[in-house]
């Protein structure tokens, strides 16, 4: 096990009706004037918007608001939010939504406190030394941003998705009411589940040996997702299944599943080019890329695919031909993704084979290798894209 | 799943050599004058004491010290610590040791800020509204106090172990260097491992259904302990095994394994009377009590013992006679405890059968039932004690 630090100071208020506590929580964590940040009209239709406003008013907390966050959140709205927050002397950002809204809120929170261009953080040109506190009311179980250090923003100038991370970006509180996810359609639900599972896989596929505790925690989250996802697809208002998935999404990405080990993240980076270019739902893009990554990588380095198969997918170990075990695990994962309605090819997500060289160029514009479990060069990543473009 | 809140803001600095960061961490978390609290001479013999002093001096942080914490920490030394901390205007308590030192430090930290008797918190007569920050350098993997809200102190007047809990008692930082546990003897190591496992079991045996994510996390910790414990017993300086156990001990008790569900805690409370009366190592006491609790309770309510057997102990499910499966799991757990050198009877820990009525009286002095998975009355607890006193 490698040395690590772990600091996850988010206060989680989990369960039915917890959104009514938002005013008190903003107050507890020092907010006196709030930027309320959200996406489209769904929180207004559902009544959540009104409940949030009421809870803020009840505590006498003034707010300004900025809606309009889109999936794969854009730099343009972040600039707008930073300007608004400064003009209005806001000292707290409240994200009401899923990963895109939270990531956009984190970008605003850090950007307000920085004199330069907030994208410097995302381009690796500056470190985050200060940020406004961010609070969250989560409406989609997927990104794990409600408990993570991370934020991903699409730079509109270059159509590139870039990530930034800092302990200062961990939300100070996250309100997680599984009922708020009842209205997600099966596609969004399945894409969220896929994202959660790949957050774990990026950590599970590691060259660090002797990380038994995190291995077992990773498997715990994956097994939960295998069990619960079909249940919510079948019955969208299954509270307990929604609850298990929502909490699993946090556990998958606050890094309790990743400490002490090298992590991979190739699938995420290969996917990011798809969602930046075609505005694909990130989880659906991962459903296309991750199994291809697995099938490519298993041939080079099968080791970790054995416990993935035996522990997560209950494949019996074939001691005569362990590669069969490894491949059977990947096969079960692919079948699972198909069963929950996820795509597996470029054509299903509107991606085009002729763009592959462009995407590969972008990935390798600043680095020679992608991933860690197996270091992939340009040709490797081209092959992975081709595996799903050719079908 | 039940509604819950979860707030675990401890900063963990994990790995080789991390104790050298203690000065910087005290500074980061606002300490300007430290009460250094520890147990016997082992940290002086090992050189840890000198390294800690050097790190504090390097940051120019003045300190006073109070050693002498014993296993099953006593109220007398807590009073002494509170007085010293007040006299010396200390604003930070640094615990260097295992669960006893940390629990004693937490008691001092809360007591300094309270005008009344600190034991009020432990007797349920007052709530903790303020406490000095506590930092930890952990030397024993067992209690999980390095990441938990809890503290257990023995009231010397009544020879009773009592617990207090508050988010304010979570350490602000915990330094966890697995190398510091190399010198623990096999008995201490095994007792620590038992404590870690029972911290999980108290949460796993629950009447809350549909808590799949926490069920799987509990099993993850238990499986880790089953794998790693024999490895450190065999080779005390196996760094990776020590590391996995140390981190598992934190995960077992910071309540990530317990959120959203009813918890039991009967075994702990039944054991507390043993360690209060005979000064037994808590983990060794649990090794005697917990299997007896299981054997008594399984007859009344076998449900949760089935996954305990199949998932943790890899017992095949006997669909014709599921009770056989349940009993086989308990049997495997008992055999495991024996294999790591843990006791299973009163005589091995110096406990006396004639004291059973006295211990039962103490447990039921303020309540009618003990535990939640199965509510146990006086006769039930008497039977459980007798099961291990009779052998």
PDB file of N, CA and C in Angstrom, chain A residues 46-76:
ATOM      1  N   UNK A  46     -40.820  19.872 -10.591  1.00  0.00           N
ATOM      2  CA  UNK A  46     -40.976  18.886  -9.511  1.00  0.00           C
ATOM      3  C   UNK A  46     -41.366  19.535  -8.185  1.00  0.00           C
ATOM      4  N   UNK A  47     -41.241  20.859  -8.107  1.00  0.00           N
ATOM      5  CA  UNK A  47     -41.559  21.526  -6.835  1.00  0.00           C
ATOM      6  C   UNK A  47     -40.342  21.684  -5.931  1.00  0.00           C
ATOM      7  N   UNK A  48     -39.215  21.065  -6.312  1.00  0.00           N
ATOM      8  CA  UNK A  48     -38.015  21.147  -5.476  1.00  0.00           C
ATOM      9  C   UNK A  48     -37.541  22.597  -5.334  1.00  0.00           C
ATOM     10  N   UNK A  49     -37.584  23.322  -6.452  1.00  0.00           N
ATOM     11  CA  UNK A  49     -37.165  24.728  -6.443  1.00  0.00           C
ATOM     12  C   UNK A  49     -37.918  25.508  -5.355  1.00  0.00           C
ATOM     13  N   UNK A  50     -39.214  25.347  -5.319  1.00  0.00           N
ATOM     14  CA  UNK A  50     -40.017  26.073  -4.322  1.00  0.00           C
ATOM     15  C   UNK A  50     -39.648  25.669  -2.893  1.00  0.00           C
ATOM     16  N   UNK A  51     -39.422  24.391  -2.696  1.00  0.00           N
ATOM     17  CA  UNK A  51     -39.074  23.932  -1.337  1.00  0.00           C
ATOM     18  C   UNK A  51     -37.732  24.505  -0.893  1.00  0.00           C
ATOM     19  N   UNK A  52     -36.799  24.604  -1.847  1.00  0.00           N
ATOM     20  CA  UNK A  52     -35.478  25.160  -1.525  1.00  0.00           C
ATOM     21  C   UNK A  52     -35.599  26.641  -1.171  1.00  0.00           C
ATOM     22  N   UNK A  53     -36.321  27.374  -2.011  1.00  0.00           N
ATOM     23  CA  UNK A  53     -36.525  28.810  -1.779  1.00  0.00           C
ATOM     24  C   UNK A  53     -37.176  29.040  -0.410  1.00  0.00           C
ATOM     25  N   UNK A  54     -38.197  28.227  -0.123  1.00  0.00           N
ATOM     26  CA  UNK A  54     -38.890  28.362   1.171  1.00  0.00           C
ATOM     27  C   UNK A  54     -37.929  28.131   2.337  1.00  0.00           C
ATOM     28  N   UNK A  55     -37.097  27.116   2.200  1.00  0.00           N
ATOM     29  CA  UNK A  55     -36.168  26.781   3.292  1.00  0.00           C
ATOM     30  C   UNK A  55     -35.141  27.894   3.491  1.00  0.00           C
ATOM     31  N   UNK A  56     -34.694  28.505   2.405  1.00  0.00           N
ATOM     32  CA  UNK A  56     -33.738  29.623   2.513  1.00  0.00           C
ATOM     33  C   UNK A  56     -34.428  30.827   3.155  1.00  0.00           C
ATOM     34  N   UNK A  57     -35.638  31.111   2.695  1.00  0.00           N
ATOM     35  CA  UNK A  57     -36.375  32.272   3.231  1.00  0.00           C
ATOM     36  C   UNK A  57     -36.650  32.100   4.719  1.00  0.00           C
ATOM     37  N   UNK A  58     -36.969  30.862   5.095  1.00  0.00           N
ATOM     38  CA  UNK A  58     -37.269  30.584   6.502  1.00  0.00           C
ATOM     39  C   UNK A  58     -36.099  30.939   7.421  1.00  0.00           C
ATOM     40  N   UNK A  59     -34.884  30.764   6.888  1.00  0.00           N
ATOM     41  CA  UNK A  59     -33.687  31.118   7.671  1.00  0.00           C
ATOM     42  C   UNK A  59     -33.253  32.554   7.399  1.00  0.00           C
ATOM     43  N   UNK A  60     -34.020  33.251   6.559  1.00  0.00           N
ATOM     44  CA  UNK A  60     -33.675  34.637   6.249  1.00  0.00           C
ATOM     45  C   UNK A  60     -32.375  34.780   5.473  1.00  0.00           C
ATOM     46  N   UNK A  61     -32.115  33.806   4.598  1.00  0.00           N
ATOM     47  CA  UNK A  61     -30.876  33.841   3.805  1.00  0.00           C
ATOM     48  C   UNK A  61     -31.182  34.376   2.404  1.00  0.00           C
ATOM     49  N   UNK A  62     -30.667  35.556   2.063  1.00  0.00           N
ATOM     50  CA  UNK A  62     -30.899  36.092   0.720  1.00  0.00           C
ATOM     51  C   UNK A  62     -30.138  35.300  -0.338  1.00  0.00           C
ATOM     52  N   UNK A  63     -30.660  35.333  -1.564  1.00  0.00           N
ATOM     53  CA  UNK A  63     -29.989  34.578  -2.630  1.00  0.00           C
ATOM     54  C   UNK A  63     -30.198  35.257  -3.974  1.00  0.00           C
ATOM     55  N   UNK A  64     -29.266  34.983  -4.887  1.00  0.00           N
ATOM     56  CA  UNK A  64     -29.455  35.282  -6.301  1.00  0.00           C
ATOM     57  C   UNK A  64     -29.385  33.950  -7.013  1.00  0.00           C
ATOM     58  N   UNK A  65     -29.886  33.881  -8.246  1.00  0.00           N
ATOM     59  CA  UNK A  65     -29.904  32.574  -8.877  1.00  0.00           C
ATOM     60  C   UNK A  65     -29.387  32.604 -10.306  1.00  0.00           C
ATOM     61  N   UNK A  66     -28.848  31.468 -10.689  1.00  0.00           N
ATOM     62  CA  UNK A  66     -28.354  31.292 -12.049  1.00  0.00           C
ATOM     63  C   UNK A  66     -28.678  29.864 -12.476  1.00  0.00           C
ATOM     64  N   UNK A  67     -29.645  29.721 -13.367  1.00  0.00           N
ATOM     65  CA  UNK A  67     -29.990  28.410 -13.908  1.00  0.00           C
ATOM     66  C   UNK A  67     -29.270  28.188 -15.227  1.00  0.00           C
ATOM     67  N   UNK A  68     -29.666  27.136 -15.920  1.00  0.00           N
ATOM     68  CA  UNK A  68     -29.179  26.929 -17.275  1.00  0.00           C
ATOM     69  C   UNK A  68     -27.951  26.051 -17.423  1.00  0.00           C
ATOM     70  N   UNK A  69     -27.532  25.358 -16.337  1.00  0.00           N
ATOM     71  CA  UNK A  69     -26.394  24.435 -16.495  1.00  0.00           C
ATOM     72  C   UNK A  69     -26.829  23.280 -17.381  1.00  0.00           C
ATOM     73  N   UNK A  70     -26.014  22.958 -18.370  1.00  0.00           N
ATOM     74  CA  UNK A  70     -26.312  21.822 -19.247  1.00  0.00           C
ATOM     75  C   UNK A  70     -25.390  20.654 -18.918  1.00  0.00           C
ATOM     76  N   UNK A  71     -25.799  19.431 -19.305  1.00  0.00           N
ATOM     77  CA  UNK A  71     -24.887  18.293 -19.140  1.00  0.00           C
ATOM     78  C   UNK A  71     -23.562  18.620 -19.829  1.00  0.00           C
ATOM     79  N   UNK A  72     -22.460  18.096 -19.299  1.00  0.00           N
ATOM     80  CA  UNK A  72     -21.128  18.499 -19.757  1.00  0.00           C
ATOM     81  C   UNK A  72     -21.001  20.021 -19.638  1.00  0.00           C
ATOM     82  N   UNK A  73     -20.962  20.518 -18.395  1.00  0.00           N
ATOM     83  CA  UNK A  73     -21.116  21.962 -18.154  1.00  0.00           C
ATOM     84  C   UNK A  73     -20.015  22.795 -18.808  1.00  0.00           C
ATOM     85  N   UNK A  74     -20.421  23.980 -19.227  1.00  0.00           N
ATOM     86  CA  UNK A  74     -19.615  24.830 -20.113  1.00  0.00           C
ATOM     87  C   UNK A  74     -18.969  25.979 -19.364  1.00  0.00           C
ATOM     88  N   UNK A  75     -17.840  26.414 -19.895  1.00  0.00           N
ATOM     89  CA  UNK A  75     -17.099  27.520 -19.297  1.00  0.00           C
ATOM     90  C   UNK A  75     -17.885  28.824 -19.325  1.00  0.00           C
ATOM     91  N   UNK A  76     -18.691  29.025 -20.376  1.00  0.00           N
ATOM     92  CA  UNK A  76     -19.408  30.300 -20.514  1.00  0.00           C
ATOM     93  C   UNK A  76     -20.270  30.629 -19.303  1.00  0.00           C
TER      94      UNK A  76
END
